[in-house]
Amino acid sequence: MLTYDLSKRKGSSIYEYLYKCIKEDILNGKILAGDKLPSKRTFAKHLGVSTATVENAYSQLLLEGYVTSVEKSGFYVNQLDNSKQKAKEKRPKPLEEEFEYSFFSDLRSNRLQRANFPFSTWARLMRYTISSHDEALLKTVPFNGIYELREALCNYLADNKGMKVEPYQIFVGSGTEYLYARLILLFRSEKWAIENIGNQKIANIYDMYNAAWSFVDTDENGPLIDSLVKENSNIVHISPANNFPLGNIMQVKRRQELLAWAAAGSDRFILEDDYDSEFRYKGAPILPVYSMDTEGKVIYMNTFSKTLIPSLRISFMVLPPALVERYLKKLSFYSGTVSSIEQYTLAHFIRDGYYERHINHMRNYFRSIRDDLISEIEHSPIKEIATIIEPSAGTHFLLKLDTEKPDCRLKAEIKAKDIDVAALSDYLLTKNRDTHTLVINYCGIHRDRIHETVMRLSEAVLAPFT
Amino acid sequence: MLTYDLSKRKGSSIYEYLYKCIKEDILNGKILAGDKLPSKRTFAKHLGVSTATVENAYSQLLLEGYVTSVEKSGFYVNQLDNSKQKAKEKRPKPLEEEFEYSFFSDLRSNRLQRANFPFSTWARLMRYTISSHDEALLKTVPFNGIYELREALCNYLADNKGMKVEPYQIFVGSGTEYLYARLILLFRSEKWAIENIGNQKIANIYDMYNAAWSFVDTDENGPLIDSLVKENSNIVHISPANNFPLGNIMQVKRRQELLAWAAAGSDRFILEDDYDSEFRYKGAPILPVYSMDTEGKVIYMNTFSKTLIPSLRISFMVLPPALVERYLKKLSFYSGTVSSIEQYTLAHFIRDGYYERHINHMRNYFRSIRDDLISEIEHSPIKEIATIIEPSAGTHFLLKLDTEKPDCRLKAEIKAKDIDVAALSDYLLTKNRDTHTLVINYCGIHRDRIHETVMRLSEAVLAPFT
């Protein structure tokens, strides 16, 4: 009769251990198809356990289809394929987990410095959310976002961006990429226009979804209307407040031209990505094109990844009323993607004025880091060959170098000094054209390392070119 | 000369107010194209402000393209289109915000009852995360999820599901719908198979992405191999532990057949949605098909929406090694979608044993609610016409009624008693076939309302059918 050493069962209950042993023996062929299992009573006696225990084990085997019960006879083993189990089990070779390398200075990523986020305030508001909204947290997340957050955003947009928006126009999602994907689904048969400079990642996303798109010609003001018309595009993607990476501001004339272009076709829209516009160091805020739109042609998009912390995945978009209706019809069956706790916390953070205060704090911080960095460069060995091109917003500037070195060589030599940096050519369509220009993102630089960073940069730039 | 009442400027700085006033006047045509703005000095004297203030206002107008600066002459207003601004501004008519209606009993949604989630533990772990991982929270979220969470999941899956998984195989995302969408992009040219009973929402998602799919024939064990072959499907979607809504467990023979079917084609895979499998009330846990797979053919998916709280948007999937490689190549450029704070919090919650304890607590809670509900039905006026079909897992059972009433009539009469409930026909392809069967989700019912709920249900069911 089947015998199992019940003392080996460790944490399992007896019936569970018994069921597992028999299952194993069926799968590895020790018990054959058609075999009858011992009667419950006999087997129980044999093992020194209760009949109920054996019965539970047999029930589980029956439930999962390892045995069949024949009335008034007993349990018979089913015909199963046990060849696979005999095969030597292939254990996947684990890939090395990639632990992120930390450069001496990272002038590329949007990683922030410690102490630049009010963690204790955030923790307090989260605790408050958990204690005061526990009822709401037990429900599913609304597909368009928590009402309180959308309301707080409306007030913020009215006060800071000159935008008149109602909460029903706002859609919250876990990242702008996620919201892009929503829009691609919303505009299944439309043709997108992407500026032929800037964020190539957008093109990747459109490709991934098999969306129709083309690059359009641009000047320092953004997309050219003629090119939009020629490419037969419906929806144009712009960042008028701070066009990455050059940092141009779209002049009012082009804004009006784009609005007129959009108004001329019922299926034409403008997607305005207002990313990075909060950190302006000079002059009044640049209001979004959305605030000038009287025809409902602009989709406005923004994120909190950069103004708060990159590990918070909350973005939002504002749809014109006509598109809200289309969205509800087509996409409202999707679940929300941002946890309610974080949405409530952010709503409180904005409503209680912490967000505005944080933006002001960060603006001052970034301004002083930028000024220090530029001043260091202006007193460094490369001062004679360096030209700084400064956008009036964002957290980067361009460093144009009068050098023969190709961009890839420049980057490699700088990397050898443990500094990560991008070149302007990384963001151009014709990547192999040398720009001799570095894109310096000063978001994550340590203040104490500014001097040393500029020294290393200079050494790398001035190293002989052979 | 232009005159503005600077006392009306409210919170704005003088230069900002001045800039706004001039801008308005240019846009509404009070100042015409070609007009020269007053000289800075004269204008400053006129307004009683400093020249620097006027200079700042003019600079901003220049920056945004409202005026042009002509050397040694002054600032001239640009030719702009000001017709749009004159048009009466259309204010969108706000839609009514839909505030969720609360039924006396909601037997349809997955909304939880208060006190069933350890909010204080969660709050404490969040606070701990914020104080101990602040460095990590300043970085962007890894596209595949925080390492600590993926590691905790591996241990959980090994201990509870018999799955041998490495952290690099795990991908965290904000909801299973989001992960489905990732898989649709991963398998762009493949054909999906969906069981012809169950969650129709999946079909909607596939349609939205223009993915190729077809329904396949099923029996109580899930998809039939012949039908998969006939439909020429590559990837089949299954829930073997608790097939919704019938609650069947896929027997070991069909599991083996599916694995053999998948092993027979290099492009064939099984997508196993293990949703709802944690709440089993009888017998040992049903191990996933993944744990039987020796050929790397199963994609495993699960969510925390149901086992924790629905407002938490964290799901994950486990890819077999070969697909990990494909994913990295094709989709790793996407940003992560779940905030790091919540990922760390969940990792601690699992690692410290709170998750297992919570699952046990909820299992006992749901079991007792279910027992009470069933016992009430068995002593109610409908006891003679009611048959209860009980899945051994999940949070619902089927209530089959010996009645003439069509399903829609049944639901309407029950709704009139302020109880929301679904019928089995809601989950069938042929929705108009009457099943006379209700799907009772007891996830969100108040314990004190069980008796009254069953009374109301009985009254509705037994009301004369005319």
PDB file of N, CA and C in Angstrom, chain A residues 385-465:
ATOM      1  N   ILE A 385      35.723  78.832 -25.643  1.00  0.00           N
ATOM      2  CA  ILE A 385      35.082  78.097 -26.751  1.00  0.00           C
ATOM      3  C   ILE A 385      33.623  77.749 -26.445  1.00  0.00           C
ATOM      4  N   ALA A 386      33.107  78.259 -25.309  1.00  0.00           N
ATOM      5  CA  ALA A 386      31.746  77.879 -24.901  1.00  0.00           C
ATOM      6  C   ALA A 386      30.739  78.991 -25.155  1.00  0.00           C
ATOM      7  N   THR A 387      29.597  78.630 -25.722  1.00  0.00           N
ATOM      8  CA  THR A 387      28.472  79.567 -25.832  1.00  0.00           C
ATOM      9  C   THR A 387      27.289  78.900 -25.138  1.00  0.00           C
ATOM     10  N   ILE A 388      26.659  79.643 -24.253  1.00  0.00           N
ATOM     11  CA  ILE A 388      25.522  79.066 -23.539  1.00  0.00           C
ATOM     12  C   ILE A 388      24.224  79.576 -24.148  1.00  0.00           C
ATOM     13  N   ILE A 389      23.364  78.644 -24.519  1.00  0.00           N
ATOM     14  CA  ILE A 389      22.060  79.025 -25.072  1.00  0.00           C
ATOM     15  C   ILE A 389      21.027  78.636 -24.019  1.00  0.00           C
ATOM     16  N   GLU A 390      20.373  79.647 -23.477  1.00  0.00           N
ATOM     17  CA  GLU A 390      19.552  79.454 -22.300  1.00  0.00           C
ATOM     18  C   GLU A 390      18.077  79.581 -22.587  1.00  0.00           C
ATOM     19  N   PRO A 391      17.342  78.501 -22.457  1.00  0.00           N
ATOM     20  CA  PRO A 391      15.890  78.648 -22.534  1.00  0.00           C
ATOM     21  C   PRO A 391      15.454  79.411 -21.281  1.00  0.00           C
ATOM     22  N   SER A 392      14.337  80.093 -21.339  1.00  0.00           N
ATOM     23  CA  SER A 392      13.917  80.854 -20.164  1.00  0.00           C
ATOM     24  C   SER A 392      13.115  79.989 -19.193  1.00  0.00           C
ATOM     25  N   ALA A 393      12.937  78.708 -19.529  1.00  0.00           N
ATOM     26  CA  ALA A 393      12.209  77.816 -18.629  1.00  0.00           C
ATOM     27  C   ALA A 393      12.871  76.441 -18.628  1.00  0.00           C
ATOM     28  N   GLY A 394      12.343  75.521 -17.822  1.00  0.00           N
ATOM     29  CA  GLY A 394      12.846  74.159 -17.794  1.00  0.00           C
ATOM     30  C   GLY A 394      14.058  74.007 -16.902  1.00  0.00           C
ATOM     31  N   THR A 395      14.736  72.876 -17.032  1.00  0.00           N
ATOM     32  CA  THR A 395      15.886  72.629 -16.167  1.00  0.00           C
ATOM     33  C   THR A 395      17.105  72.231 -16.991  1.00  0.00           C
ATOM     34  N   HIS A 396      17.232  72.822 -18.165  1.00  0.00           N
ATOM     35  CA  HIS A 396      18.440  72.533 -18.939  1.00  0.00           C
ATOM     36  C   HIS A 396      18.854  73.763 -19.734  1.00  0.00           C
ATOM     37  N   PHE A 397      20.095  73.770 -20.153  1.00  0.00           N
ATOM     38  CA  PHE A 397      20.535  74.769 -21.133  1.00  0.00           C
ATOM     39  C   PHE A 397      21.436  74.077 -22.133  1.00  0.00           C
ATOM     40  N   LEU A 398      21.716  74.750 -23.241  1.00  0.00           N
ATOM     41  CA  LEU A 398      22.585  74.170 -24.267  1.00  0.00           C
ATOM     42  C   LEU A 398      23.980  74.765 -24.128  1.00  0.00           C
ATOM     43  N   LEU A 399      24.987  73.902 -24.250  1.00  0.00           N
ATOM     44  CA  LEU A 399      26.373  74.353 -24.185  1.00  0.00           C
ATOM     45  C   LEU A 399      27.015  74.069 -25.535  1.00  0.00           C
ATOM     46  N   LYS A 400      27.146  75.133 -26.334  1.00  0.00           N
ATOM     47  CA  LYS A 400      27.711  74.980 -27.682  1.00  0.00           C
ATOM     48  C   LYS A 400      29.219  75.148 -27.572  1.00  0.00           C
ATOM     49  N   LEU A 401      29.986  74.239 -28.157  1.00  0.00           N
ATOM     50  CA  LEU A 401      31.437  74.249 -28.014  1.00  0.00           C
ATOM     51  C   LEU A 401      32.101  74.429 -29.368  1.00  0.00           C
ATOM     52  N   ASP A 402      33.042  75.312 -29.406  1.00  0.00           N
ATOM     53  CA  ASP A 402      33.791  75.513 -30.639  1.00  0.00           C
ATOM     54  C   ASP A 402      34.908  74.468 -30.671  1.00  0.00           C
ATOM     55  N   THR A 403      34.552  73.282 -31.149  1.00  0.00           N
ATOM     56  CA  THR A 403      35.491  72.157 -31.137  1.00  0.00           C
ATOM     57  C   THR A 403      35.307  71.348 -32.414  1.00  0.00           C
ATOM     58  N   GLU A 404      36.350  70.581 -32.754  1.00  0.00           N
ATOM     59  CA  GLU A 404      36.282  69.715 -33.936  1.00  0.00           C
ATOM     60  C   GLU A 404      35.666  68.357 -33.588  1.00  0.00           C
ATOM     61  N   LYS A 405      35.635  68.058 -32.298  1.00  0.00           N
ATOM     62  CA  LYS A 405      35.244  66.709 -31.880  1.00  0.00           C
ATOM     63  C   LYS A 405      33.793  66.362 -32.242  1.00  0.00           C
ATOM     64  N   PRO A 406      33.611  65.189 -32.826  1.00  0.00           N
ATOM     65  CA  PRO A 406      32.237  64.763 -33.098  1.00  0.00           C
ATOM     66  C   PRO A 406      31.479  64.579 -31.769  1.00  0.00           C
ATOM     67  N   ASP A 407      30.150  64.684 -31.822  1.00  0.00           N
ATOM     68  CA  ASP A 407      29.328  64.610 -30.607  1.00  0.00           C
ATOM     69  C   ASP A 407      29.551  63.307 -29.826  1.00  0.00           C
ATOM     70  N   CYS A 408      29.678  62.199 -30.553  1.00  0.00           N
ATOM     71  CA  CYS A 408      29.787  60.916 -29.847  1.00  0.00           C
ATOM     72  C   CYS A 408      31.103  60.849 -29.092  1.00  0.00           C
ATOM     73  N   ARG A 409      32.151  61.421 -29.689  1.00  0.00           N
ATOM     74  CA  ARG A 409      33.457  61.466 -29.038  1.00  0.00           C
ATOM     75  C   ARG A 409      33.401  62.348 -27.787  1.00  0.00           C
ATOM     76  N   LEU A 410      32.764  63.494 -27.924  1.00  0.00           N
ATOM     77  CA  LEU A 410      32.586  64.409 -26.788  1.00  0.00           C
ATOM     78  C   LEU A 410      31.905  63.682 -25.622  1.00  0.00           C
ATOM     79  N   LYS A 411      30.795  63.042 -25.929  1.00  0.00           N
ATOM     80  CA  LYS A 411      30.030  62.364 -24.883  1.00  0.00           C
ATOM     81  C   LYS A 411      30.857  61.245 -24.238  1.00  0.00           C
ATOM     82  N   ALA A 412      31.583  60.505 -25.076  1.00  0.00           N
ATOM     83  CA  ALA A 412      32.372  59.379 -24.563  1.00  0.00           C
ATOM     84  C   ALA A 412      33.470  59.882 -23.626  1.00  0.00           C
ATOM     85  N   GLU A 413      34.139  60.965 -24.021  1.00  0.00           N
ATOM     86  CA  GLU A 413      35.231  61.480 -23.184  1.00  0.00           C
ATOM     87  C   GLU A 413      34.698  62.043 -21.865  1.00  0.00           C
ATOM     88  N   ILE A 414      33.519  62.622 -21.931  1.00  0.00           N
ATOM     89  CA  ILE A 414      32.909  63.159 -20.708  1.00  0.00           C
ATOM     90  C   ILE A 414      32.466  61.991 -19.808  1.00  0.00           C
ATOM     91  N   LYS A 415      31.939  60.960 -20.455  1.00  0.00           N
ATOM     92  CA  LYS A 415      31.493  59.791 -19.689  1.00  0.00           C
ATOM     93  C   LYS A 415      32.678  59.136 -18.983  1.00  0.00           C
ATOM     94  N   ALA A 416      33.836  59.159 -19.651  1.00  0.00           N
ATOM     95  CA  ALA A 416      35.038  58.583 -19.046  1.00  0.00           C
ATOM     96  C   ALA A 416      35.404  59.324 -17.758  1.00  0.00           C
ATOM     97  N   LYS A 417      34.908  60.545 -17.610  1.00  0.00           N
ATOM     98  CA  LYS A 417      35.134  61.321 -16.373  1.00  0.00           C
ATOM     99  C   LYS A 417      33.969  61.113 -15.396  1.00  0.00           C
ATOM    100  N   ASP A 418      33.169  60.107 -15.663  1.00  0.00           N
ATOM    101  CA  ASP A 418      32.047  59.742 -14.784  1.00  0.00           C
ATOM    102  C   ASP A 418      30.932  60.793 -14.781  1.00  0.00           C
ATOM    103  N   ILE A 419      30.725  61.404 -15.934  1.00  0.00           N
ATOM    104  CA  ILE A 419      29.630  62.372 -16.064  1.00  0.00           C
ATOM    105  C   ILE A 419      28.763  61.940 -17.242  1.00  0.00           C
ATOM    106  N   ASP A 420      27.460  61.846 -17.011  1.00  0.00           N
ATOM    107  CA  ASP A 420      26.554  61.455 -18.084  1.00  0.00           C
ATOM    108  C   ASP A 420      25.888  62.704 -18.656  1.00  0.00           C
ATOM    109  N   VAL A 421      25.916  62.832 -19.972  1.00  0.00           N
ATOM    110  CA  VAL A 421      25.325  64.016 -20.601  1.00  0.00           C
ATOM    111  C   VAL A 421      24.855  63.663 -22.005  1.00  0.00           C
ATOM    112  N   ALA A 422      23.842  64.369 -22.494  1.00  0.00           N
ATOM    113  CA  ALA A 422      23.346  64.139 -23.856  1.00  0.00           C
ATOM    114  C   ALA A 422      23.864  65.242 -24.771  1.00  0.00           C
ATOM    115  N   ALA A 423      23.896  64.950 -26.068  1.00  0.00           N
ATOM    116  CA  ALA A 423      24.238  65.974 -27.055  1.00  0.00           C
ATOM    117  C   ALA A 423      22.948  66.399 -27.751  1.00  0.00           C
ATOM    118  N   LEU A 424      22.965  67.582 -28.305  1.00  0.00           N
ATOM    119  CA  LEU A 424      21.785  68.067 -29.021  1.00  0.00           C
ATOM    120  C   LEU A 424      21.399  67.095 -30.134  1.00  0.00           C
ATOM    121  N   SER A 425      22.414  66.483 -30.764  1.00  0.00           N
ATOM    122  CA  SER A 425      22.130  65.564 -31.873  1.00  0.00           C
ATOM    123  C   SER A 425      21.287  64.363 -31.423  1.00  0.00           C
ATOM    124  N   ASP A 426      21.309  64.045 -30.125  1.00  0.00           N
ATOM    125  CA  ASP A 426      20.468  62.936 -29.637  1.00  0.00           C
ATOM    126  C   ASP A 426      18.988  63.219 -29.854  1.00  0.00           C
ATOM    127  N   TYR A 427      18.637  64.486 -29.992  1.00  0.00           N
ATOM    128  CA  TYR A 427      17.223  64.846 -30.110  1.00  0.00           C
ATOM    129  C   TYR A 427      16.852  65.293 -31.515  1.00  0.00           C
ATOM    130  N   LEU A 428      17.803  65.152 -32.443  1.00  0.00           N
ATOM    131  CA  LEU A 428      17.512  65.565 -33.812  1.00  0.00           C
ATOM    132  C   LEU A 428      17.221  64.338 -34.659  1.00  0.00           C
ATOM    133  N   LEU A 429      16.469  64.546 -35.713  1.00  0.00           N
ATOM    134  CA  LEU A 429      16.153  63.448 -36.606  1.00  0.00           C
ATOM    135  C   LEU A 429      17.410  62.882 -37.235  1.00  0.00           C
ATOM    136  N   THR A 430      18.281  63.775 -37.687  1.00  0.00           N
ATOM    137  CA  THR A 430      19.527  63.363 -38.324  1.00  0.00           C
ATOM    138  C   THR A 430      20.586  63.276 -37.243  1.00  0.00           C
ATOM    139  N   LYS A 431      20.555  62.143 -36.538  1.00  0.00           N
ATOM    140  CA  LYS A 431      21.395  61.988 -35.361  1.00  0.00           C
ATOM    141  C   LYS A 431      22.884  62.045 -35.676  1.00  0.00           C
ATOM    142  N   ASN A 432      23.239  61.722 -36.904  1.00  0.00           N
ATOM    143  CA  ASN A 432      24.669  61.681 -37.216  1.00  0.00           C
ATOM    144  C   ASN A 432      25.253  63.060 -37.560  1.00  0.00           C
ATOM    145  N   ARG A 433      24.392  64.073 -37.591  1.00  0.00           N
ATOM    146  CA  ARG A 433      24.923  65.425 -37.828  1.00  0.00           C
ATOM    147  C   ARG A 433      25.533  65.918 -36.526  1.00  0.00           C
ATOM    148  N   ASP A 434      26.769  66.360 -36.551  1.00  0.00           N
ATOM    149  CA  ASP A 434      27.392  66.817 -35.313  1.00  0.00           C
ATOM    150  C   ASP A 434      26.959  68.231 -34.973  1.00  0.00           C
ATOM    151  N   THR A 435      26.542  68.411 -33.741  1.00  0.00           N
ATOM    152  CA  THR A 435      26.061  69.728 -33.310  1.00  0.00           C
ATOM    153  C   THR A 435      27.085  70.437 -32.433  1.00  0.00           C
ATOM    154  N   HIS A 436      28.071  69.678 -31.909  1.00  0.00           N
ATOM    155  CA  HIS A 436      29.061  70.232 -30.971  1.00  0.00           C
ATOM    156  C   HIS A 436      28.365  70.953 -29.830  1.00  0.00           C
ATOM    157  N   THR A 437      27.196  70.464 -29.481  1.00  0.00           N
ATOM    158  CA  THR A 437      26.393  71.123 -28.458  1.00  0.00           C
ATOM    159  C   THR A 437      25.903  70.091 -27.443  1.00  0.00           C
ATOM    160  N   LEU A 438      26.138  70.378 -26.168  1.00  0.00           N
ATOM    161  CA  LEU A 438      25.677  69.473 -25.116  1.00  0.00           C
ATOM    162  C   LEU A 438      24.370  69.998 -24.523  1.00  0.00           C
ATOM    163  N   VAL A 439      23.487  69.084 -24.150  1.00  0.00           N
ATOM    164  CA  VAL A 439      22.251  69.484 -23.473  1.00  0.00           C
ATOM    165  C   VAL A 439      22.470  69.231 -21.975  1.00  0.00           C
ATOM    166  N   ILE A 440      22.644  70.309 -21.224  1.00  0.00           N
ATOM    167  CA  ILE A 440      22.988  70.191 -19.801  1.00  0.00           C
ATOM    168  C   ILE A 440      21.719  70.261 -18.952  1.00  0.00           C
ATOM    169  N   ASN A 441      21.284  69.110 -18.454  1.00  0.00           N
ATOM    170  CA  ASN A 441      20.132  69.067 -17.554  1.00  0.00           C
ATOM    171  C   ASN A 441      20.674  69.149 -16.127  1.00  0.00           C
ATOM    172  N   TYR A 442      20.395  70.276 -15.447  1.00  0.00           N
ATOM    173  CA  TYR A 442      20.998  70.492 -14.130  1.00  0.00           C
ATOM    174  C   TYR A 442      20.061  70.109 -12.982  1.00  0.00           C
ATOM    175  N   CYS A 443      19.033  69.350 -13.347  1.00  0.00           N
ATOM    176  CA  CYS A 443      18.022  68.918 -12.392  1.00  0.00           C
ATOM    177  C   CYS A 443      18.617  68.158 -11.212  1.00  0.00           C
ATOM    178  N   GLY A 444      19.571  67.283 -11.501  1.00  0.00           N
ATOM    179  CA  GLY A 444      20.009  66.345 -10.467  1.00  0.00           C
ATOM    180  C   GLY A 444      21.432  66.558  -9.976  1.00  0.00           C
ATOM    181  N   ILE A 445      22.054  67.678 -10.329  1.00  0.00           N
ATOM    182  CA  ILE A 445      23.454  67.865  -9.937  1.00  0.00           C
ATOM    183  C   ILE A 445      23.552  68.267  -8.458  1.00  0.00           C
ATOM    184  N   HIS A 446      24.544  67.696  -7.762  1.00  0.00           N
ATOM    185  CA  HIS A 446      24.845  68.122  -6.388  1.00  0.00           C
ATOM    186  C   HIS A 446      25.441  69.513  -6.434  1.00  0.00           C
ATOM    187  N   ARG A 447      25.018  70.389  -5.540  1.00  0.00           N
ATOM    188  CA  ARG A 447      25.589  71.734  -5.527  1.00  0.00           C
ATOM    189  C   ARG A 447      27.105  71.689  -5.258  1.00  0.00           C
ATOM    190  N   ASP A 448      27.525  70.811  -4.357  1.00  0.00           N
ATOM    191  CA  ASP A 448      28.963  70.732  -4.016  1.00  0.00           C
ATOM    192  C   ASP A 448      29.803  70.179  -5.155  1.00  0.00           C
ATOM    193  N   ARG A 449      29.138  69.640  -6.164  1.00  0.00           N
ATOM    194  CA  ARG A 449      29.933  69.013  -7.228  1.00  0.00           C
ATOM    195  C   ARG A 449      29.984  69.865  -8.485  1.00  0.00           C
ATOM    196  N   ILE A 450      29.398  71.048  -8.430  1.00  0.00           N
ATOM    197  CA  ILE A 450      29.342  71.884  -9.637  1.00  0.00           C
ATOM    198  C   ILE A 450      30.751  72.234 -10.116  1.00  0.00           C
ATOM    199  N   HIS A 451      31.606  72.694  -9.206  1.00  0.00           N
ATOM    200  CA  HIS A 451      32.957  73.084  -9.606  1.00  0.00           C
ATOM    201  C   HIS A 451      33.701  71.911 -10.239  1.00  0.00           C
ATOM    202  N   GLU A 452      33.723  70.803  -9.524  1.00  0.00           N
ATOM    203  CA  GLU A 452      34.437  69.615 -10.001  1.00  0.00           C
ATOM    204  C   GLU A 452      33.849  69.110 -11.329  1.00  0.00           C
ATOM    205  N   THR A 453      32.539  69.187 -11.459  1.00  0.00           N
ATOM    206  CA  THR A 453      31.888  68.744 -12.699  1.00  0.00           C
ATOM    207  C   THR A 453      32.371  69.582 -13.890  1.00  0.00           C
ATOM    208  N   VAL A 454      32.407  70.895 -13.698  1.00  0.00           N
ATOM    209  CA  VAL A 454      32.839  71.766 -14.798  1.00  0.00           C
ATOM    210  C   VAL A 454      34.323  71.536 -15.107  1.00  0.00           C
ATOM    211  N   MET A 455      35.129  71.268 -14.072  1.00  0.00           N
ATOM    212  CA  MET A 455      36.552  70.975 -14.301  1.00  0.00           C
ATOM    213  C   MET A 455      36.702  69.708 -15.148  1.00  0.00           C
ATOM    214  N   ARG A 456      35.976  68.668 -14.758  1.00  0.00           N
ATOM    215  CA  ARG A 456      36.056  67.403 -15.510  1.00  0.00           C
ATOM    216  C   ARG A 456      35.566  67.574 -16.950  1.00  0.00           C
ATOM    217  N   LEU A 457      34.462  68.322 -17.085  1.00  0.00           N
ATOM    218  CA  LEU A 457      33.904  68.597 -18.406  1.00  0.00           C
ATOM    219  C   LEU A 457      34.955  69.292 -19.272  1.00  0.00           C
ATOM    220  N   SER A 458      35.631  70.285 -18.703  1.00  0.00           N
ATOM    221  CA  SER A 458      36.642  71.044 -19.442  1.00  0.00           C
ATOM    222  C   SER A 458      37.797  70.141 -19.874  1.00  0.00           C
ATOM    223  N   GLU A 459      38.253  69.321 -18.939  1.00  0.00           N
ATOM    224  CA  GLU A 459      39.351  68.407 -19.271  1.00  0.00           C
ATOM    225  C   GLU A 459      38.974  67.514 -20.439  1.00  0.00           C
ATOM    226  N   ALA A 460      37.755  66.981 -20.373  1.00  0.00           N
ATOM    227  CA  ALA A 460      37.305  66.075 -21.440  1.00  0.00           C
ATOM    228  C   ALA A 460      37.204  66.814 -22.763  1.00  0.00           C
ATOM    229  N   VAL A 461      36.643  68.010 -22.722  1.00  0.00           N
ATOM    230  CA  VAL A 461      36.450  68.776 -23.962  1.00  0.00           C
ATOM    231  C   VAL A 461      37.794  69.177 -24.559  1.00  0.00           C
ATOM    232  N   LEU A 462      38.745  69.544 -23.694  1.00  0.00           N
ATOM    233  CA  LEU A 462      40.016  70.075 -24.174  1.00  0.00           C
ATOM    234  C   LEU A 462      41.068  68.994 -24.431  1.00  0.00           C
ATOM    235  N   ALA A 463      40.768  67.760 -24.089  1.00  0.00           N
ATOM    236  CA  ALA A 463      41.727  66.675 -24.349  1.00  0.00           C
ATOM    237  C   ALA A 463      42.023  66.651 -25.846  1.00  0.00           C
ATOM    238  N   PRO A 464      43.291  66.405 -26.206  1.00  0.00           N
ATOM    239  CA  PRO A 464      43.666  66.469 -27.631  1.00  0.00           C
ATOM    240  C   PRO A 464      42.810  65.525 -28.476  1.00  0.00           C
ATOM    241  N   PHE A 465      42.468  65.980 -29.659  1.00  0.00           N
ATOM    242  CA  PHE A 465      41.627  65.204 -30.581  1.00  0.00           C
ATOM    243  C   PHE A 465      42.539  64.564 -31.624  1.00  0.00           C
TER     244      PHE A 465
END
